[in-house]
Every structure is written in C-alpha cells, then in structure tokens.
Amino acid sequence: FPSHDTINTQAQSHDWKITRAVDGDTVEFEASFLPPELGKTLKIRVLGLDTPEKAPRAKCEKEAQKGQAATDFTKKAIANAKRVQVELKEWDKFGGRVLGDVIIDGQKLSALLIQNNLARPYHGEAKQSWCN
C-alpha cells in the first residue's frame, strides 16, 4: 500500500471484506494490513464523483433524501454482489481513509452511482448544489 507521501498511479484491487456502507461514496473494509493500534477497518472514499449528503449534513430535504438513496443503493449493490473488491489509489490528504473505488461484480461503484443519477462526476471543481 502507498505511503502518505507517495501517490500510487497504478490502482491495486483487493478482495477485502466490506464491513459497512458509510454513505453513497464511502465504505468501510477490513484492513488486516494495518498495525493493531490503528484498528481493523479503514474507510475508502470513491474518487471522481460527488454524492449528496445525508441528514444531518445535507443542506436541504431534497439533498438528504437523495443522499439516503445513494447510501441505500451502495448498501444493496454490495449486499447483492457475487464479488466485491476494493481498488486503492492513494491516501486521503486528511489521513484516516484512502481514496479509490469499489468494484462490484466487475463494475466500478463510481460509474454505477453516476448511471443511476445518485452522483455527479467530480474532479475538484466547485460543487453544484443538490438543492436546486
């Protein structure tokens, strides 16, 4: 796995078990590679997309509903999958989580969320409101 100082341009996919969907674009997985003092799980934030926030972080009821729908979609996709992989790209700049994607039966979660209108492509530009 890449260090905090090294960006890994070649993604690595692993069959680590997903323990929960935190929200539409963040899941937690078993991270047996971590030292014991850091715990047994790690969160991965899906790169390249923006999903709406759930309550209480949502800025309006419309965003909260769509955020919950994105979370429910991610949970269901993982629960119904034959194979789920974690694709690691780099450590998050804030630490404590990694960035990458989740591969569900050969399809990227990022693409599935966008295809189902539960996320937008995002690459660092100003985010659009989900309340409009």
Coordinates of N, CA, C and O in Angstrom, one line a residue:
F1 N 0.8 -1.2 0.0 CA 0.0 0.0 0.0 C 0.9 1.2 0.0 O 1.9 1.3 0.6
P2 N 0.5 2.3 -0.7 CA 1.3 3.5 -0.8 C 1.4 4.2 0.6 O 0.5 4.2 1.4
S3 N 2.5 4.9 0.8 CA 2.7 5.7 2.0 C 2.0 7.0 1.8 O 1.5 7.3 0.7
H4 N 1.9 7.8 2.9 CA 1.2 9.1 2.8 C 1.9 10.0 1.8 O 1.3 10.9 1.3
D5 N 3.2 9.8 1.6 CA 4.0 10.7 0.7 C 4.0 10.3 -0.7 O 4.4 11.0 -1.6
T6 N 3.6 9.1 -1.0 CA 3.7 8.5 -2.4 C 2.3 8.3 -2.9 O 1.5 7.7 -2.4
I7 N 2.1 8.9 -4.1 CA 0.8 8.7 -4.8 C 1.0 7.5 -5.7 O 2.0 7.4 -6.5
N8 N 0.1 6.5 -5.6 CA 0.3 5.3 -6.4 C -0.6 5.5 -7.7 O -1.8 5.5 -7.6
T9 N 0.1 5.6 -8.8 CA -0.6 5.7 -10.1 C -1.2 4.5 -10.6 O -2.1 4.5 -11.4
Q10 N -0.8 3.3 -10.1 CA -1.3 2.0 -10.5 C -2.3 1.6 -9.4 O -1.8 1.3 -8.3
A11 N -3.5 1.5 -9.7 CA -4.5 1.1 -8.7 C -4.3 -0.4 -8.4 O -3.9 -1.2 -9.2
Q12 N -4.5 -0.7 -7.1 CA -4.4 -2.1 -6.7 C -5.8 -2.6 -6.2 O -6.4 -1.9 -5.4
S13 N -6.3 -3.7 -6.7 CA -7.6 -4.2 -6.3 C -7.4 -5.4 -5.3 O -6.5 -6.2 -5.6
H14 N -8.2 -5.4 -4.3 CA -8.1 -6.4 -3.3 C -9.5 -7.0 -2.9 O -10.4 -6.2 -3.0
D15 N -9.5 -8.2 -2.5 CA -10.8 -8.8 -2.1 C -11.0 -8.7 -0.6 O -11.5 -9.6 0.1
W16 N -10.8 -7.5 0.0 CA -11.0 -7.3 1.4 C -12.5 -7.2 1.6 O -13.3 -6.6 0.8
K17 N -13.0 -7.7 2.7 CA -14.4 -7.7 3.0 C -14.9 -6.3 3.4 O -14.3 -5.6 4.2
I18 N -16.0 -5.8 2.7 CA -16.7 -4.6 3.1 C -17.5 -4.8 4.4 O -18.3 -5.8 4.4
T19 N -17.3 -4.0 5.4 CA -18.0 -4.1 6.6 C -19.2 -3.3 6.7 O -20.2 -3.6 7.4
R20 N -19.2 -2.1 6.0 CA -20.4 -1.3 6.0 C -20.3 -0.2 5.0 O -19.2 0.2 4.6
A21 N -21.5 0.3 4.5 CA -21.5 1.5 3.7 C -21.8 2.7 4.6 O -22.8 2.7 5.3
V22 N -20.9 3.6 4.6 CA -21.0 4.8 5.5 C -22.0 5.7 4.9 O -22.9 6.3 5.5
D23 N -21.8 6.0 3.6 CA -22.8 6.7 2.8 C -22.6 6.3 1.3 O -22.0 5.3 1.0
G24 N -23.2 7.0 0.4 CA -23.1 6.6 -1.0 C -21.7 6.4 -1.6 O -21.5 5.5 -2.4
D25 N -20.8 7.3 -1.2 CA -19.5 7.2 -1.8 C -18.3 6.9 -0.8 O -17.2 7.0 -1.1
T26 N -18.7 6.3 0.4 CA -17.7 5.9 1.4 C -18.1 4.6 2.0 O -19.2 4.4 2.4
V27 N -17.2 3.6 1.9 CA -17.4 2.3 2.6 C -16.3 2.0 3.5 O -15.2 2.5 3.4
E28 N -16.5 1.1 4.4 CA -15.5 0.7 5.4 C -15.2 -0.8 5.0 O -16.1 -1.6 4.7
F29 N -13.9 -1.1 5.1 CA -13.5 -2.5 4.8 C -12.5 -3.0 5.8 O -11.9 -2.2 6.5
E30 N -12.4 -4.4 5.9 CA -11.4 -5.0 6.8 C -10.0 -4.7 6.2 O -9.7 -5.0 5.1
A31 N -9.2 -4.1 7.1 CA -7.8 -3.7 6.6 C -6.8 -4.5 7.5 O -6.2 -3.9 8.4
S32 N -6.6 -5.7 7.2 CA -5.7 -6.6 8.0 C -4.3 -6.1 7.9 O -3.5 -6.5 8.8
F33 N -3.9 -5.3 7.0 CA -2.6 -4.8 6.8 C -2.2 -3.6 7.8 O -1.1 -3.3 7.9
L34 N -3.2 -3.1 8.5 CA -3.0 -2.0 9.4 C -2.3 -2.5 10.7 O -2.6 -3.6 11.1
P35 N -1.5 -1.7 11.3 CA -0.9 -2.1 12.6 C -2.1 -2.2 13.6 O -3.1 -1.4 13.5
P36 N -2.1 -3.1 14.6 CA -3.2 -3.3 15.5 C -3.7 -2.0 16.2 O -4.9 -1.8 16.4
E37 N -2.7 -1.1 16.5 CA -3.2 0.1 17.2 C -4.0 1.0 16.3 O -4.6 1.9 16.8
L38 N -4.0 0.8 15.0 CA -4.9 1.7 14.1 C -6.2 1.0 13.9 O -7.1 1.6 13.2
G39 N -6.5 -0.1 14.4 CA -7.8 -0.8 14.3 C -7.8 -1.8 13.2 O -6.8 -2.1 12.5
K40 N -8.9 -2.4 12.9 CA -9.1 -3.5 12.0 C -9.8 -3.1 10.7 O -9.9 -3.9 9.8
T41 N -10.3 -1.8 10.6 CA -11.0 -1.4 9.5 C -10.5 0.0 9.0 O -9.9 0.7 9.7
L42 N -10.8 0.3 7.7 CA -10.4 1.5 7.1 C -11.5 1.9 6.2 O -12.2 1.1 5.6
K43 N -11.7 3.2 6.0 CA -12.7 3.8 5.1 C -12.1 4.1 3.7 O -10.9 4.6 3.7
I44 N -12.8 3.9 2.7 CA -12.4 4.3 1.3 C -13.4 5.2 0.8 O -14.6 4.9 0.8
R45 N -13.0 6.3 0.3 CA -13.8 7.3 -0.4 C -13.7 7.1 -1.9 O -12.6 7.1 -2.4
V46 N -14.8 7.0 -2.6 CA -14.8 6.8 -4.0 C -14.4 8.1 -4.7 O -15.0 9.1 -4.5
L47 N -13.3 8.0 -5.5 CA -12.8 9.1 -6.3 C -13.6 9.4 -7.5 O -14.2 8.5 -8.1
G48 N -13.6 10.7 -7.9 CA -14.2 11.0 -9.2 C -15.7 11.3 -9.2 O -16.3 11.3 -10.3
L49 N -16.3 11.4 -8.1 CA -17.7 11.7 -8.0 C -18.1 12.5 -6.8 O -17.3 12.5 -5.8
D50 N -19.2 13.1 -6.9 CA -19.8 13.8 -5.7 C -21.2 13.2 -5.5 O -22.0 13.2 -6.4
T51 N -21.4 12.7 -4.3 CA -22.8 12.3 -4.0 C -23.4 13.2 -3.0 O -22.7 13.9 -2.3
P52 N -24.7 13.3 -3.0 CA -25.4 14.2 -2.0 C -25.2 13.7 -0.6 O -24.9 12.5 -0.3
E53 N -25.2 14.6 0.4 CA -25.0 14.3 1.8 C -26.3 13.8 2.4 O -27.4 14.2 1.9
K54 N -26.2 13.0 3.4 CA -27.4 12.5 4.1 C -27.6 13.5 5.2 O -26.7 14.3 5.5
A55 N -28.8 13.4 5.9 CA -29.0 14.2 7.1 C -28.0 13.7 8.2 O -27.7 12.5 8.2
P56 N -27.5 14.5 9.0 CA -27.8 15.9 9.2 C -26.9 16.9 8.4 O -27.0 18.1 8.5
R57 N -26.0 16.4 7.6 CA -25.0 17.2 6.8 C -25.7 17.8 5.5 O -25.1 18.7 5.0
A58 N -26.8 17.3 5.1 CA -27.5 17.8 3.9 C -27.9 19.2 4.1 O -28.3 19.6 5.2
K59 N -27.9 20.0 3.0 CA -28.3 21.4 3.1 C -29.8 21.7 2.9 O -30.3 22.8 3.0
C60 N -30.5 20.6 2.5 CA -32.0 20.7 2.3 C -32.5 19.3 2.3 O -31.8 18.3 2.2
E61 N -33.9 19.2 2.4 CA -34.5 17.9 2.4 C -34.3 17.1 1.2 O -34.1 15.9 1.2
K62 N -34.3 17.8 0.0 CA -34.1 17.1 -1.3 C -32.7 16.4 -1.3 O -32.6 15.3 -1.7
E63 N -31.7 17.1 -0.8 CA -30.3 16.5 -0.7 C -30.3 15.4 0.2 O -29.7 14.3 0.0
A64 N -31.0 15.5 1.4 CA -31.0 14.4 2.4 C -31.6 13.2 1.8 O -31.1 12.1 2.0
Q65 N -32.7 13.3 1.1 CA -33.4 12.2 0.5 C -32.5 11.5 -0.5 O -32.4 10.3 -0.6
K66 N -31.9 12.3 -1.4 CA -31.1 11.8 -2.4 C -29.8 11.1 -1.8 O -29.3 10.1 -2.3
G67 N -29.3 11.7 -0.8 CA -28.1 11.2 -0.1 C -28.4 9.8 0.5 O -27.6 8.9 0.5
Q68 N -29.6 9.7 1.1 CA -30.0 8.4 1.7 C -30.3 7.4 0.6 O -29.9 6.2 0.7
A69 N -30.8 7.8 -0.6 CA -31.0 6.9 -1.7 C -29.6 6.4 -2.2 O -29.5 5.2 -2.5
A70 N -28.6 7.3 -2.3 CA -27.3 6.9 -2.7 C -26.7 5.8 -1.7 O -26.1 4.8 -2.1
T71 N -26.9 6.1 -0.4 CA -26.4 5.2 0.6 C -27.1 3.8 0.5 O -26.5 2.8 0.5
D72 N -28.4 3.8 0.3 CA -29.2 2.6 0.2 C -28.7 1.8 -1.1 O -28.6 0.6 -1.0
F73 N -28.5 2.5 -2.2 CA -28.0 1.9 -3.4 C -26.7 1.2 -3.2 O -26.5 0.0 -3.6
T74 N -25.8 1.9 -2.5 CA -24.4 1.3 -2.3 C -24.6 0.1 -1.4 O -24.0 -1.0 -1.7
K75 N -25.4 0.2 -0.3 CA -25.6 -1.0 0.6 C -26.1 -2.2 -0.2 O -25.7 -3.3 0.0
K76 N -27.2 -1.9 -1.0 CA -27.8 -3.0 -1.7 C -26.9 -3.6 -2.8 O -26.8 -4.8 -2.9
A77 N -26.1 -2.8 -3.5 CA -25.2 -3.3 -4.5 C -24.2 -4.2 -3.9 O -23.9 -5.2 -4.5
I78 N -23.7 -3.8 -2.8 CA -22.6 -4.6 -2.1 C -23.3 -5.9 -1.6 O -22.7 -7.0 -1.7
A79 N -24.4 -5.8 -0.9 CA -25.1 -7.0 -0.4 C -25.5 -8.0 -1.4 O -25.4 -9.2 -1.2
N80 N -25.8 -7.6 -2.6 CA -26.3 -8.5 -3.7 C -25.1 -8.9 -4.6 O -25.4 -9.7 -5.5
A81 N -23.9 -8.5 -4.4 CA -22.8 -8.8 -5.3 C -22.3 -10.2 -5.0 O -22.3 -10.7 -3.9
K82 N -21.8 -10.8 -6.1 CA -21.1 -12.0 -6.0 C -19.6 -11.8 -5.6 O -19.1 -12.6 -4.9
R83 N -19.1 -10.7 -6.1 CA -17.7 -10.4 -5.8 C -17.5 -8.8 -5.6 O -18.0 -8.1 -6.5
V84 N -16.9 -8.4 -4.5 CA -16.7 -7.0 -4.2 C -15.2 -6.9 -4.0 O -14.6 -7.6 -3.2
Q85 N -14.6 -5.9 -4.7 CA -13.2 -5.6 -4.5 C -13.0 -4.2 -4.1 O -13.8 -3.3 -4.5
V86 N -11.9 -3.9 -3.4 CA -11.5 -2.6 -3.0 C -10.3 -2.2 -3.9 O -9.4 -2.9 -4.0
E87 N -10.5 -1.1 -4.6 CA -9.4 -0.6 -5.5 C -8.8 0.6 -4.9 O -9.4 1.7 -4.8
L88 N -7.5 0.5 -4.4 CA -6.8 1.5 -3.7 C -6.0 2.4 -4.7 O -5.4 1.8 -5.5
K89 N -6.1 3.7 -4.5 CA -5.3 4.6 -5.4 C -4.3 5.4 -4.5 O -3.2 5.5 -4.9
E90 N -4.8 6.0 -3.4 CA -3.9 6.9 -2.6 C -4.5 7.1 -1.3 O -5.7 6.9 -1.1
W91 N -3.7 7.6 -0.3 CA -4.2 8.0 1.0 C -4.9 9.4 0.8 O -4.4 10.2 0.0
D92 N -5.9 9.5 1.5 CA -6.7 10.8 1.6 C -5.7 11.9 2.2 O -5.0 11.5 3.1
K93 N -5.8 13.1 1.8 CA -5.0 14.2 2.3 C -5.2 14.4 3.8 O -4.4 15.0 4.5
F94 N -6.4 14.1 4.3 CA -6.7 14.3 5.7 C -6.3 13.1 6.6 O -6.3 13.2 7.8
G95 N -5.9 12.0 6.0 CA -5.5 10.8 6.7 C -6.7 10.1 7.3 O -7.8 10.6 7.3
G96 N -6.5 8.8 7.7 CA -7.5 8.1 8.3 C -8.4 7.4 7.3 O -9.3 6.6 7.6
R97 N -8.3 7.6 6.0 CA -9.0 6.9 5.0 C -8.2 6.9 3.7 O -7.2 7.7 3.5
V98 N -8.6 6.1 2.7 CA -8.0 6.0 1.5 C -8.9 6.4 0.4 O -10.1 6.5 0.6
L99 N -8.4 6.7 -0.8 CA -9.2 7.1 -2.0 C -9.1 6.0 -3.0 O -8.0 5.4 -3.1
G100 N -10.1 5.7 -3.7 CA -10.1 4.7 -4.7 C -11.5 4.4 -5.3 O -12.3 5.4 -5.5
D101 N -11.8 3.2 -5.4 CA -13.1 2.8 -5.9 C -13.5 1.4 -5.3 O -12.6 0.7 -4.8
V102 N -14.7 1.0 -5.5 CA -15.2 -0.3 -5.1 C -15.7 -0.9 -6.4 O -16.4 -0.3 -7.1
I103 N -15.2 -2.1 -6.6 CA -15.5 -2.9 -7.8 C -16.6 -3.9 -7.4 O -16.3 -4.8 -6.6
I104 N -17.8 -3.8 -8.0 CA -18.9 -4.7 -7.7 C -19.2 -5.5 -8.9 O -19.7 -5.0 -9.9
D105 N -18.9 -6.8 -8.8 CA -19.1 -7.8 -9.9 C -18.5 -7.2 -11.2 O -19.2 -7.2 -12.3
G106 N -17.3 -6.6 -11.1 CA -16.6 -6.1 -12.3 C -17.0 -4.7 -12.7 O -16.4 -4.2 -13.7
Q107 N -17.9 -4.0 -12.0 CA -18.3 -2.7 -12.4 C -17.9 -1.7 -11.2 O -18.1 -2.0 -10.0
K108 N -17.4 -0.5 -11.6 CA -17.0 0.4 -10.6 C -18.2 1.1 -10.0 O -19.2 1.5 -10.7
L109 N -18.2 1.2 -8.6 CA -19.3 1.8 -7.9 C -19.5 3.2 -8.4 O -20.6 3.7 -8.5
S110 N -18.4 4.0 -8.7 CA -18.5 5.3 -9.1 C -19.4 5.4 -10.4 O -20.3 6.3 -10.5
A111 N -19.1 4.5 -11.3 CA -19.9 4.5 -12.6 C -21.4 4.1 -12.3 O -22.3 4.7 -12.9
L112 N -21.6 3.2 -11.4 CA -23.0 2.8 -11.1 C -23.8 3.9 -10.5 O -24.9 4.1 -10.8
L113 N -23.1 4.6 -9.5 CA -23.8 5.7 -8.9 C -24.2 6.8 -9.9 O -25.3 7.4 -9.9
I114 N -23.2 7.1 -10.8 CA -23.5 8.2 -11.8 C -24.6 7.7 -12.8 O -25.5 8.5 -13.1
Q115 N -24.5 6.5 -13.2 CA -25.5 5.9 -14.2 C -26.9 6.0 -13.6 O -27.9 6.1 -14.3
N116 N -27.0 5.8 -12.3 CA -28.3 5.8 -11.6 C -28.7 7.2 -11.0 O -29.6 7.2 -10.2
N117 N -28.0 8.2 -11.5 CA -28.3 9.6 -11.1 C -28.3 9.8 -9.6 O -29.0 10.6 -9.1
L118 N -27.4 9.1 -8.9 CA -27.2 9.3 -7.5 C -25.8 10.0 -7.2 O -25.5 10.1 -6.0
A119 N -25.1 10.4 -8.2 CA -23.8 11.0 -8.1 C -23.6 11.8 -9.4 O -24.2 11.5 -10.4
R120 N -22.6 12.7 -9.2 CA -22.2 13.5 -10.4 C -20.7 13.3 -10.5 O -20.0 13.2 -9.5
P121 N -20.1 13.4 -11.7 CA -18.7 13.3 -11.9 C -18.1 14.6 -11.2 O -18.7 15.6 -11.2
Y122 N -17.0 14.4 -10.5 CA -16.4 15.5 -9.7 C -14.8 15.3 -9.7 O -14.3 14.2 -9.4
H123 N -14.2 16.4 -10.1 CA -12.7 16.3 -10.2 C -12.1 17.6 -9.6 O -11.1 18.1 -10.2
G124 N -12.6 18.1 -8.5 CA -12.0 19.2 -7.8 C -12.6 20.6 -8.1 O -12.3 21.5 -7.5
E125 N -13.5 20.7 -9.1 CA -14.1 22.0 -9.4 C -15.1 22.3 -8.3 O -15.4 21.5 -7.4
A126 N -15.7 23.5 -8.4 CA -16.7 23.9 -7.4 C -17.9 22.9 -7.5 O -18.4 22.6 -8.7
K127 N -18.4 22.5 -6.4 CA -19.5 21.5 -6.4 C -20.8 22.2 -6.7 O -21.0 23.3 -6.2
Q128 N -21.7 21.6 -7.4 CA -23.1 22.1 -7.6 C -24.0 21.7 -6.5 O -23.8 20.6 -5.9
S129 N -24.9 22.5 -6.2 CA -25.8 22.2 -5.1 C -26.8 21.1 -5.5 O -27.2 21.0 -6.6
W130 N -27.1 20.3 -4.5 CA -28.1 19.2 -4.8 C -29.5 19.7 -4.4 O -30.5 19.0 -4.5
C131 N -29.6 21.0 -4.0 CA -30.9 21.5 -3.5 C -31.7 22.2 -4.7 O -32.8 22.6 -4.5
N132 N -31.1 22.4 -5.8 CA -31.7 23.1 -6.9 C -32.7 22.2 -7.6 O -32.6 21.1 -7.7

